[in-house]
């Protein structure tokens, strides 16, 4: 795909990646950062459960309501829903630089 963001981070632990993005206090941003981390690992269109599973599997604080976090990111234009899945938009990637 043309214009795909180049992401460094697929060899970084999720906790380290989240800390580097400074998103610990904000669930909506943590959801987005986790989705970007999954993207770097080849999961281009994750589900909300992929995001919650990644957080759990990596011993990170879980989200109160992952579906609502996704909805907030969609409202901001950072994610777009695609059936049961979603993808991070270019402005979503940009917001996490």
PDB file of N, CA and C in Angstrom:
ATOM      1  N   UNK A   1       0.839  -1.197   0.000  1.00  0.00           N
ATOM      2  CA  UNK A   1       0.000   0.000   0.000  1.00  0.00           C
ATOM      3  C   UNK A   1       0.871   1.243   0.000  1.00  0.00           C
ATOM      4  N   UNK A   2       0.449   2.202  -0.749  1.00  0.00           N
ATOM      5  CA  UNK A   2       1.192   3.448  -0.823  1.00  0.00           C
ATOM      6  C   UNK A   2       0.934   4.283   0.429  1.00  0.00           C
ATOM      7  N   UNK A   3       1.936   4.959   0.877  1.00  0.00           N
ATOM      8  CA  UNK A   3       1.759   5.890   1.980  1.00  0.00           C
ATOM      9  C   UNK A   3       1.618   5.250   3.345  1.00  0.00           C
ATOM     10  N   UNK A   4       1.943   3.964   3.447  1.00  0.00           N
ATOM     11  CA  UNK A   4       1.877   3.344   4.768  1.00  0.00           C
ATOM     12  C   UNK A   4       2.969   3.903   5.646  1.00  0.00           C
ATOM     13  N   UNK A   5       2.632   4.162   6.902  1.00  0.00           N
ATOM     14  CA  UNK A   5       3.651   4.704   7.798  1.00  0.00           C
ATOM     15  C   UNK A   5       4.728   3.667   8.086  1.00  0.00           C
ATOM     16  N   UNK A   6       5.928   4.120   8.226  1.00  0.00           N
ATOM     17  CA  UNK A   6       7.013   3.235   8.624  1.00  0.00           C
ATOM     18  C   UNK A   6       7.077   3.308  10.144  1.00  0.00           C
ATOM     19  N   UNK A   7       6.956   2.166  10.777  1.00  0.00           N
ATOM     20  CA  UNK A   7       6.907   2.157  12.229  1.00  0.00           C
ATOM     21  C   UNK A   7       8.065   1.351  12.778  1.00  0.00           C
ATOM     22  N   UNK A   8       8.812   1.987  13.627  1.00  0.00           N
ATOM     23  CA  UNK A   8       9.832   1.270  14.369  1.00  0.00           C
ATOM     24  C   UNK A   8       9.175   0.908  15.688  1.00  0.00           C
ATOM     25  N   UNK A   9       9.284  -0.301  16.096  1.00  0.00           N
ATOM     26  CA  UNK A   9       8.671  -0.668  17.365  1.00  0.00           C
ATOM     27  C   UNK A   9       8.227  -2.105  17.403  1.00  0.00           C
ATOM     28  N   UNK A  10       8.313  -2.827  16.278  1.00  0.00           N
ATOM     29  CA  UNK A  10       7.846  -4.201  16.308  1.00  0.00           C
ATOM     30  C   UNK A  10       8.788  -5.111  17.079  1.00  0.00           C
ATOM     31  N   UNK A  11       9.954  -4.591  17.463  1.00  0.00           N
ATOM     32  CA  UNK A  11      10.853  -5.391  18.291  1.00  0.00           C
ATOM     33  C   UNK A  11      10.903  -4.853  19.717  1.00  0.00           C
ATOM     34  N   UNK A  12      10.001  -3.946  20.043  1.00  0.00           N
ATOM     35  CA  UNK A  12       9.967  -3.321  21.359  1.00  0.00           C
ATOM     36  C   UNK A  12       8.816  -3.928  22.159  1.00  0.00           C
ATOM     37  N   UNK A  13       9.051  -4.175  23.438  1.00  0.00           N
ATOM     38  CA  UNK A  13       7.983  -4.675  24.308  1.00  0.00           C
ATOM     39  C   UNK A  13       6.861  -3.641  24.387  1.00  0.00           C
ATOM     40  N   UNK A  14       5.632  -4.118  24.515  1.00  0.00           N
ATOM     41  CA  UNK A  14       4.488  -3.197  24.538  1.00  0.00           C
ATOM     42  C   UNK A  14       4.621  -2.168  25.659  1.00  0.00           C
ATOM     43  N   UNK A  15       5.015  -2.608  26.838  1.00  0.00           N
ATOM     44  CA  UNK A  15       5.167  -1.671  27.956  1.00  0.00           C
ATOM     45  C   UNK A  15       6.148  -0.552  27.648  1.00  0.00           C
ATOM     46  N   UNK A  16       7.262  -0.907  27.016  1.00  0.00           N
ATOM     47  CA  UNK A  16       8.275   0.066  26.625  1.00  0.00           C
ATOM     48  C   UNK A  16       7.723   1.019  25.575  1.00  0.00           C
ATOM     49  N   UNK A  17       6.985   0.458  24.606  1.00  0.00           N
ATOM     50  CA  UNK A  17       6.391   1.269  23.546  1.00  0.00           C
ATOM     51  C   UNK A  17       5.387   2.268  24.123  1.00  0.00           C
ATOM     52  N   UNK A  18       4.511   1.793  25.016  1.00  0.00           N
ATOM     53  CA  UNK A  18       3.510   2.679  25.620  1.00  0.00           C
ATOM     54  C   UNK A  18       4.183   3.785  26.429  1.00  0.00           C
ATOM     55  N   UNK A  19       5.226   3.421  27.166  1.00  0.00           N
ATOM     56  CA  UNK A  19       5.948   4.417  27.961  1.00  0.00           C
ATOM     57  C   UNK A  19       6.572   5.467  27.047  1.00  0.00           C
ATOM     58  N   UNK A  20       7.115   5.025  25.903  1.00  0.00           N
ATOM     59  CA  UNK A  20       7.745   5.965  24.968  1.00  0.00           C
ATOM     60  C   UNK A  20       6.727   6.931  24.369  1.00  0.00           C
ATOM     61  N   UNK A  21       5.462   6.498  24.304  1.00  0.00           N
ATOM     62  CA  UNK A  21       4.399   7.351  23.757  1.00  0.00           C
ATOM     63  C   UNK A  21       3.721   8.180  24.852  1.00  0.00           C
ATOM     64  N   UNK A  22       4.090   7.920  26.105  1.00  0.00           N
ATOM     65  CA  UNK A  22       3.583   8.701  27.242  1.00  0.00           C
ATOM     66  C   UNK A  22       2.049   8.687  27.316  1.00  0.00           C
ATOM     67  N   UNK A  23       1.460   7.494  27.286  1.00  0.00           N
ATOM     68  CA  UNK A  23       0.001   7.375  27.239  1.00  0.00           C
ATOM     69  C   UNK A  23      -0.591   6.677  28.465  1.00  0.00           C
ATOM     70  N   UNK A  24       0.203   6.488  29.513  1.00  0.00           N
ATOM     71  CA  UNK A  24      -0.254   5.670  30.636  1.00  0.00           C
ATOM     72  C   UNK A  24      -1.560   6.161  31.268  1.00  0.00           C
ATOM     73  N   UNK A  25      -1.757   7.474  31.352  1.00  0.00           N
ATOM     74  CA  UNK A  25      -2.937   7.987  32.032  1.00  0.00           C
ATOM     75  C   UNK A  25      -4.179   8.119  31.168  1.00  0.00           C
ATOM     76  N   UNK A  26      -4.053   7.932  29.874  1.00  0.00           N
ATOM     77  CA  UNK A  26      -5.168   8.183  28.968  1.00  0.00           C
ATOM     78  C   UNK A  26      -5.542   6.892  28.244  1.00  0.00           C
ATOM     79  N   UNK A  27      -6.713   6.335  28.586  1.00  0.00           N
ATOM     80  CA  UNK A  27      -7.124   5.054  28.015  1.00  0.00           C
ATOM     81  C   UNK A  27      -7.317   5.122  26.504  1.00  0.00           C
ATOM     82  N   UNK A  28      -7.863   6.229  26.000  1.00  0.00           N
ATOM     83  CA  UNK A  28      -8.120   6.362  24.567  1.00  0.00           C
ATOM     84  C   UNK A  28      -6.797   6.374  23.805  1.00  0.00           C
ATOM     85  N   UNK A  29      -5.813   7.103  24.321  1.00  0.00           N
ATOM     86  CA  UNK A  29      -4.490   7.142  23.694  1.00  0.00           C
ATOM     87  C   UNK A  29      -3.778   5.805  23.841  1.00  0.00           C
ATOM     88  N   UNK A  30      -3.967   5.145  24.977  1.00  0.00           N
ATOM     89  CA  UNK A  30      -3.327   3.841  25.184  1.00  0.00           C
ATOM     90  C   UNK A  30      -3.889   2.811  24.212  1.00  0.00           C
ATOM     91  N   UNK A  31      -5.193   2.889  23.953  1.00  0.00           N
ATOM     92  CA  UNK A  31      -5.830   2.014  22.968  1.00  0.00           C
ATOM     93  C   UNK A  31      -5.196   2.241  21.597  1.00  0.00           C
ATOM     94  N   UNK A  32      -5.061   3.501  21.200  1.00  0.00           N
ATOM     95  CA  UNK A  32      -4.493   3.842  19.896  1.00  0.00           C
ATOM     96  C   UNK A  32      -3.036   3.393  19.794  1.00  0.00           C
ATOM     97  N   UNK A  33      -2.252   3.655  20.834  1.00  0.00           N
ATOM     98  CA  UNK A  33      -0.841   3.263  20.827  1.00  0.00           C
ATOM     99  C   UNK A  33      -0.703   1.746  20.725  1.00  0.00           C
ATOM    100  N   UNK A  34      -1.575   1.020  21.409  1.00  0.00           N
ATOM    101  CA  UNK A  34      -1.527  -0.445  21.346  1.00  0.00           C
ATOM    102  C   UNK A  34      -1.882  -0.925  19.940  1.00  0.00           C
ATOM    103  N   UNK A  35      -2.871  -0.283  19.314  1.00  0.00           N
ATOM    104  CA  UNK A  35      -3.245  -0.641  17.938  1.00  0.00           C
ATOM    105  C   UNK A  35      -2.073  -0.398  16.987  1.00  0.00           C
ATOM    106  N   UNK A  36      -1.337   0.680  17.196  1.00  0.00           N
ATOM    107  CA  UNK A  36      -0.169   0.989  16.364  1.00  0.00           C
ATOM    108  C   UNK A  36       0.927  -0.046  16.605  1.00  0.00           C
ATOM    109  N   UNK A  37       1.090  -0.451  17.857  1.00  0.00           N
ATOM    110  CA  UNK A  37       2.074  -1.490  18.200  1.00  0.00           C
ATOM    111  C   UNK A  37       1.713  -2.799  17.495  1.00  0.00           C
ATOM    112  N   UNK A  38       0.412  -3.142  17.480  1.00  0.00           N
ATOM    113  CA  UNK A  38      -0.037  -4.354  16.774  1.00  0.00           C
ATOM    114  C   UNK A  38       0.217  -4.217  15.272  1.00  0.00           C
ATOM    115  N   UNK A  39      -0.022  -3.030  14.728  1.00  0.00           N
ATOM    116  CA  UNK A  39       0.213  -2.756  13.312  1.00  0.00           C
ATOM    117  C   UNK A  39       1.673  -3.053  12.963  1.00  0.00           C
ATOM    118  N   UNK A  40       2.569  -2.619  13.822  1.00  0.00           N
ATOM    119  CA  UNK A  40       3.999  -2.840  13.595  1.00  0.00           C
ATOM    120  C   UNK A  40       4.335  -4.333  13.599  1.00  0.00           C
ATOM    121  N   UNK A  41       3.484  -5.128  14.200  1.00  0.00           N
ATOM    122  CA  UNK A  41       3.670  -6.580  14.248  1.00  0.00           C
ATOM    123  C   UNK A  41       2.877  -7.296  13.156  1.00  0.00           C
ATOM    124  N   UNK A  42       2.321  -6.522  12.221  1.00  0.00           N
ATOM    125  CA  UNK A  42       1.661  -7.132  11.077  1.00  0.00           C
ATOM    126  C   UNK A  42       0.155  -7.267  11.184  1.00  0.00           C
ATOM    127  N   UNK A  43      -0.425  -6.829  12.314  1.00  0.00           N
ATOM    128  CA  UNK A  43      -1.891  -6.889  12.454  1.00  0.00           C
ATOM    129  C   UNK A  43      -2.437  -5.529  12.037  1.00  0.00           C
ATOM    130  N   UNK A  44      -2.777  -5.416  10.730  1.00  0.00           N
ATOM    131  CA  UNK A  44      -3.153  -4.120  10.154  1.00  0.00           C
ATOM    132  C   UNK A  44      -4.578  -3.707  10.511  1.00  0.00           C
ATOM    133  N   UNK A  45      -5.462  -4.695  10.665  1.00  0.00           N
ATOM    134  CA  UNK A  45      -6.863  -4.387  11.014  1.00  0.00           C
ATOM    135  C   UNK A  45      -7.258  -5.222  12.230  1.00  0.00           C
ATOM    136  N   UNK A  46      -6.839  -4.775  13.411  1.00  0.00           N
ATOM    137  CA  UNK A  46      -7.159  -5.530  14.623  1.00  0.00           C
ATOM    138  C   UNK A  46      -8.622  -5.363  15.034  1.00  0.00           C
ATOM    139  N   UNK A  47      -9.038  -6.157  15.989  1.00  0.00           N
ATOM    140  CA  UNK A  47     -10.330  -5.985  16.644  1.00  0.00           C
ATOM    141  C   UNK A  47     -10.061  -5.372  18.014  1.00  0.00           C
ATOM    142  N   UNK A  48     -11.107  -4.906  18.674  1.00  0.00           N
ATOM    143  CA  UNK A  48     -10.908  -4.376  20.027  1.00  0.00           C
ATOM    144  C   UNK A  48     -10.365  -5.478  20.941  1.00  0.00           C
ATOM    145  N   UNK A  49     -10.779  -6.722  20.708  1.00  0.00           N
ATOM    146  CA  UNK A  49     -10.273  -7.802  21.567  1.00  0.00           C
ATOM    147  C   UNK A  49      -8.791  -8.073  21.323  1.00  0.00           C
ATOM    148  N   UNK A  50      -8.292  -7.821  20.099  1.00  0.00           N
ATOM    149  CA  UNK A  50      -6.848  -7.935  19.853  1.00  0.00           C
ATOM    150  C   UNK A  50      -6.085  -6.936  20.724  1.00  0.00           C
ATOM    151  N   UNK A  51      -6.644  -5.730  20.839  1.00  0.00           N
ATOM    152  CA  UNK A  51      -5.999  -4.683  21.640  1.00  0.00           C
ATOM    153  C   UNK A  51      -6.018  -5.073  23.120  1.00  0.00           C
ATOM    154  N   UNK A  52      -7.173  -5.511  23.630  1.00  0.00           N
ATOM    155  CA  UNK A  52      -7.249  -5.870  25.046  1.00  0.00           C
ATOM    156  C   UNK A  52      -6.383  -7.090  25.351  1.00  0.00           C
ATOM    157  N   UNK A  53      -6.323  -8.041  24.413  1.00  0.00           N
ATOM    158  CA  UNK A  53      -5.490  -9.230  24.600  1.00  0.00           C
ATOM    159  C   UNK A  53      -4.010  -8.842  24.638  1.00  0.00           C
ATOM    160  N   UNK A  54      -3.601  -7.934  23.762  1.00  0.00           N
ATOM    161  CA  UNK A  54      -2.204  -7.492  23.751  1.00  0.00           C
ATOM    162  C   UNK A  54      -1.838  -6.853  25.090  1.00  0.00           C
ATOM    163  N   UNK A  55      -2.724  -6.025  25.619  1.00  0.00           N
ATOM    164  CA  UNK A  55      -2.463  -5.383  26.911  1.00  0.00           C
ATOM    165  C   UNK A  55      -2.359  -6.427  28.016  1.00  0.00           C
ATOM    166  N   UNK A  56      -3.303  -7.369  28.037  1.00  0.00           N
ATOM    167  CA  UNK A  56      -3.303  -8.416  29.056  1.00  0.00           C
ATOM    168  C   UNK A  56      -2.069  -9.304  28.936  1.00  0.00           C
ATOM    169  N   UNK A  57      -1.785  -9.762  27.724  1.00  0.00           N
ATOM    170  CA  UNK A  57      -0.647 -10.661  27.493  1.00  0.00           C
ATOM    171  C   UNK A  57       0.687 -10.016  27.872  1.00  0.00           C
ATOM    172  N   UNK A  58       0.748  -8.693  27.801  1.00  0.00           N
ATOM    173  CA  UNK A  58       1.985  -7.981  28.099  1.00  0.00           C
ATOM    174  C   UNK A  58       1.961  -7.325  29.481  1.00  0.00           C
ATOM    175  N   UNK A  59       1.008  -7.768  30.305  1.00  0.00           N
ATOM    176  CA  UNK A  59       0.919  -7.324  31.706  1.00  0.00           C
ATOM    177  C   UNK A  59       0.801  -5.806  31.837  1.00  0.00           C
ATOM    178  N   UNK A  60      -0.027  -5.213  30.969  1.00  0.00           N
ATOM    179  CA  UNK A  60      -0.274  -3.777  31.023  1.00  0.00           C
ATOM    180  C   UNK A  60      -1.655  -3.540  31.638  1.00  0.00           C
ATOM    181  N   UNK A  61      -1.870  -2.345  32.148  1.00  0.00           N
ATOM    182  CA  UNK A  61      -3.162  -1.977  32.711  1.00  0.00           C
ATOM    183  C   UNK A  61      -4.233  -2.141  31.645  1.00  0.00           C
ATOM    184  N   UNK A  62      -5.307  -2.839  31.996  1.00  0.00           N
ATOM    185  CA  UNK A  62      -6.339  -3.049  30.986  1.00  0.00           C
ATOM    186  C   UNK A  62      -7.227  -1.819  30.850  1.00  0.00           C
ATOM    187  N   UNK A  63      -7.974  -1.800  29.761  1.00  0.00           N
ATOM    188  CA  UNK A  63      -8.859  -0.674  29.462  1.00  0.00           C
ATOM    189  C   UNK A  63     -10.209  -0.889  30.143  1.00  0.00           C
ATOM    190  N   UNK A  64     -10.817   0.186  30.595  1.00  0.00           N
ATOM    191  CA  UNK A  64     -12.137   0.086  31.198  1.00  0.00           C
ATOM    192  C   UNK A  64     -13.176  -0.366  30.183  1.00  0.00           C
ATOM    193  N   UNK A  65     -13.163   0.252  29.002  1.00  0.00           N
ATOM    194  CA  UNK A  65     -14.133  -0.070  27.964  1.00  0.00           C
ATOM    195  C   UNK A  65     -13.469   0.128  26.602  1.00  0.00           C
ATOM    196  N   UNK A  66     -12.944  -0.977  26.066  1.00  0.00           N
ATOM    197  CA  UNK A  66     -12.187  -0.898  24.809  1.00  0.00           C
ATOM    198  C   UNK A  66     -13.046  -0.394  23.660  1.00  0.00           C
ATOM    199  N   UNK A  67     -14.307  -0.816  23.601  1.00  0.00           N
ATOM    200  CA  UNK A  67     -15.185  -0.380  22.504  1.00  0.00           C
ATOM    201  C   UNK A  67     -15.375   1.130  22.536  1.00  0.00           C
ATOM    202  N   UNK A  68     -15.511   1.685  23.728  1.00  0.00           N
ATOM    203  CA  UNK A  68     -15.660   3.137  23.853  1.00  0.00           C
ATOM    204  C   UNK A  68     -14.360   3.853  23.480  1.00  0.00           C
ATOM    205  N   UNK A  69     -13.225   3.252  23.816  1.00  0.00           N
ATOM    206  CA  UNK A  69     -11.927   3.830  23.411  1.00  0.00           C
ATOM    207  C   UNK A  69     -11.829   3.894  21.893  1.00  0.00           C
ATOM    208  N   UNK A  70     -12.276   2.819  21.230  1.00  0.00           N
ATOM    209  CA  UNK A  70     -12.276   2.818  19.764  1.00  0.00           C
ATOM    210  C   UNK A  70     -13.197   3.914  19.238  1.00  0.00           C
ATOM    211  N   UNK A  71     -14.403   4.010  19.790  1.00  0.00           N
ATOM    212  CA  UNK A  71     -15.354   5.033  19.340  1.00  0.00           C
ATOM    213  C   UNK A  71     -14.778   6.440  19.482  1.00  0.00           C
ATOM    214  N   UNK A  72     -14.073   6.690  20.587  1.00  0.00           N
ATOM    215  CA  UNK A  72     -13.460   8.015  20.793  1.00  0.00           C
ATOM    216  C   UNK A  72     -12.389   8.283  19.738  1.00  0.00           C
ATOM    217  N   UNK A  73     -11.604   7.244  19.413  1.00  0.00           N
ATOM    218  CA  UNK A  73     -10.574   7.405  18.379  1.00  0.00           C
ATOM    219  C   UNK A  73     -11.193   7.604  16.998  1.00  0.00           C
ATOM    220  N   UNK A  74     -12.333   6.960  16.745  1.00  0.00           N
ATOM    221  CA  UNK A  74     -13.045   7.159  15.478  1.00  0.00           C
ATOM    222  C   UNK A  74     -13.537   8.607  15.397  1.00  0.00           C
ATOM    223  N   UNK A  75     -14.104   9.119  16.502  1.00  0.00           N
ATOM    224  CA  UNK A  75     -14.596  10.504  16.533  1.00  0.00           C
ATOM    225  C   UNK A  75     -13.480  11.498  16.244  1.00  0.00           C
ATOM    226  N   UNK A  76     -12.275  11.198  16.735  1.00  0.00           N
ATOM    227  CA  UNK A  76     -11.127  12.083  16.516  1.00  0.00           C
ATOM    228  C   UNK A  76     -10.540  11.919  15.117  1.00  0.00           C
ATOM    229  N   UNK A  77     -11.006  10.893  14.391  1.00  0.00           N
ATOM    230  CA  UNK A  77     -10.471  10.635  13.062  1.00  0.00           C
ATOM    231  C   UNK A  77      -9.178   9.824  13.093  1.00  0.00           C
ATOM    232  N   UNK A  78      -8.858   9.205  14.231  1.00  0.00           N
ATOM    233  CA  UNK A  78      -7.619   8.428  14.380  1.00  0.00           C
ATOM    234  C   UNK A  78      -7.789   6.969  13.975  1.00  0.00           C
ATOM    235  N   UNK A  79      -9.023   6.486  13.955  1.00  0.00           N
ATOM    236  CA  UNK A  79      -9.318   5.111  13.547  1.00  0.00           C
ATOM    237  C   UNK A  79     -10.573   5.109  12.686  1.00  0.00           C
ATOM    238  N   UNK A  80     -10.710   4.068  11.878  1.00  0.00           N
ATOM    239  CA  UNK A  80     -11.928   3.848  11.096  1.00  0.00           C
ATOM    240  C   UNK A  80     -12.360   2.411  11.305  1.00  0.00           C
ATOM    241  N   UNK A  81     -13.658   2.232  11.545  1.00  0.00           N
ATOM    242  CA  UNK A  81     -14.177   0.884  11.706  1.00  0.00           C
ATOM    243  C   UNK A  81     -14.311   0.209  10.346  1.00  0.00           C
ATOM    244  N   UNK A  82     -14.110  -1.099  10.358  1.00  0.00           N
ATOM    245  CA  UNK A  82     -14.205  -1.902   9.142  1.00  0.00           C
ATOM    246  C   UNK A  82     -14.825  -3.237   9.561  1.00  0.00           C
ATOM    247  N   UNK A  83     -16.166  -3.277   9.598  1.00  0.00           N
ATOM    248  CA  UNK A  83     -16.843  -4.464  10.112  1.00  0.00           C
ATOM    249  C   UNK A  83     -16.538  -4.612  11.590  1.00  0.00           C
ATOM    250  N   UNK A  84     -16.106  -5.814  12.008  1.00  0.00           N
ATOM    251  CA  UNK A  84     -15.742  -6.028  13.408  1.00  0.00           C
ATOM    252  C   UNK A  84     -14.326  -5.548  13.704  1.00  0.00           C
ATOM    253  N   UNK A  85     -13.609  -5.198  12.646  1.00  0.00           N
ATOM    254  CA  UNK A  85     -12.236  -4.748  12.795  1.00  0.00           C
ATOM    255  C   UNK A  85     -12.159  -3.239  12.631  1.00  0.00           C
ATOM    256  N   UNK A  86     -10.960  -2.713  12.776  1.00  0.00           N
ATOM    257  CA  UNK A  86     -10.738  -1.287  12.548  1.00  0.00           C
ATOM    258  C   UNK A  86      -9.306  -1.116  12.050  1.00  0.00           C
ATOM    259  N   UNK A  87      -9.012   0.073  11.575  1.00  0.00           N
ATOM    260  CA  UNK A  87      -7.634   0.387  11.209  1.00  0.00           C
ATOM    261  C   UNK A  87      -7.306   1.790  11.691  1.00  0.00           C
ATOM    262  N   UNK A  88      -6.022   2.028  11.888  1.00  0.00           N
ATOM    263  CA  UNK A  88      -5.541   3.337  12.312  1.00  0.00           C
ATOM    264  C   UNK A  88      -5.347   4.189  11.063  1.00  0.00           C
ATOM    265  N   UNK A  89      -5.858   5.408  11.090  1.00  0.00           N
ATOM    266  CA  UNK A  89      -5.744   6.316   9.956  1.00  0.00           C
ATOM    267  C   UNK A  89      -4.383   7.033   9.989  1.00  0.00           C
ATOM    268  N   UNK A  90      -4.005   7.657   8.864  1.00  0.00           N
ATOM    269  CA  UNK A  90      -2.745   8.411   8.863  1.00  0.00           C
ATOM    270  C   UNK A  90      -2.690   9.466   9.968  1.00  0.00           C
ATOM    271  N   UNK A  91      -3.813  10.132  10.246  1.00  0.00           N
ATOM    272  CA  UNK A  91      -3.774  11.129  11.332  1.00  0.00           C
ATOM    273  C   UNK A  91      -3.645  10.467  12.703  1.00  0.00           C
ATOM    274  N   UNK A  92      -4.103   9.222  12.814  1.00  0.00           N
ATOM    275  CA  UNK A  92      -3.904   8.472  14.054  1.00  0.00           C
ATOM    276  C   UNK A  92      -2.433   8.176  14.277  1.00  0.00           C
ATOM    277  N   UNK A  93      -1.751   7.750  13.213  1.00  0.00           N
ATOM    278  CA  UNK A  93      -0.314   7.505  13.315  1.00  0.00           C
ATOM    279  C   UNK A  93       0.430   8.811  13.629  1.00  0.00           C
ATOM    280  N   UNK A  94       0.008   9.877  12.947  1.00  0.00           N
ATOM    281  CA  UNK A  94       0.644  11.185  13.127  1.00  0.00           C
ATOM    282  C   UNK A  94       0.514  11.664  14.568  1.00  0.00           C
ATOM    283  N   UNK A  95      -0.633  11.408  15.182  1.00  0.00           N
ATOM    284  CA  UNK A  95      -0.883  11.884  16.547  1.00  0.00           C
ATOM    285  C   UNK A  95       0.007  11.193  17.579  1.00  0.00           C
ATOM    286  N   UNK A  96       0.576  10.054  17.208  1.00  0.00           N
ATOM    287  CA  UNK A  96       1.413   9.292  18.138  1.00  0.00           C
ATOM    288  C   UNK A  96       2.906   9.474  17.899  1.00  0.00           C
ATOM    289  N   UNK A  97       3.272  10.379  17.009  1.00  0.00           N
ATOM    290  CA  UNK A  97       4.703  10.580  16.723  1.00  0.00           C
ATOM    291  C   UNK A  97       5.378  11.286  17.866  1.00  0.00           C
TER     292      UNK A  97
END
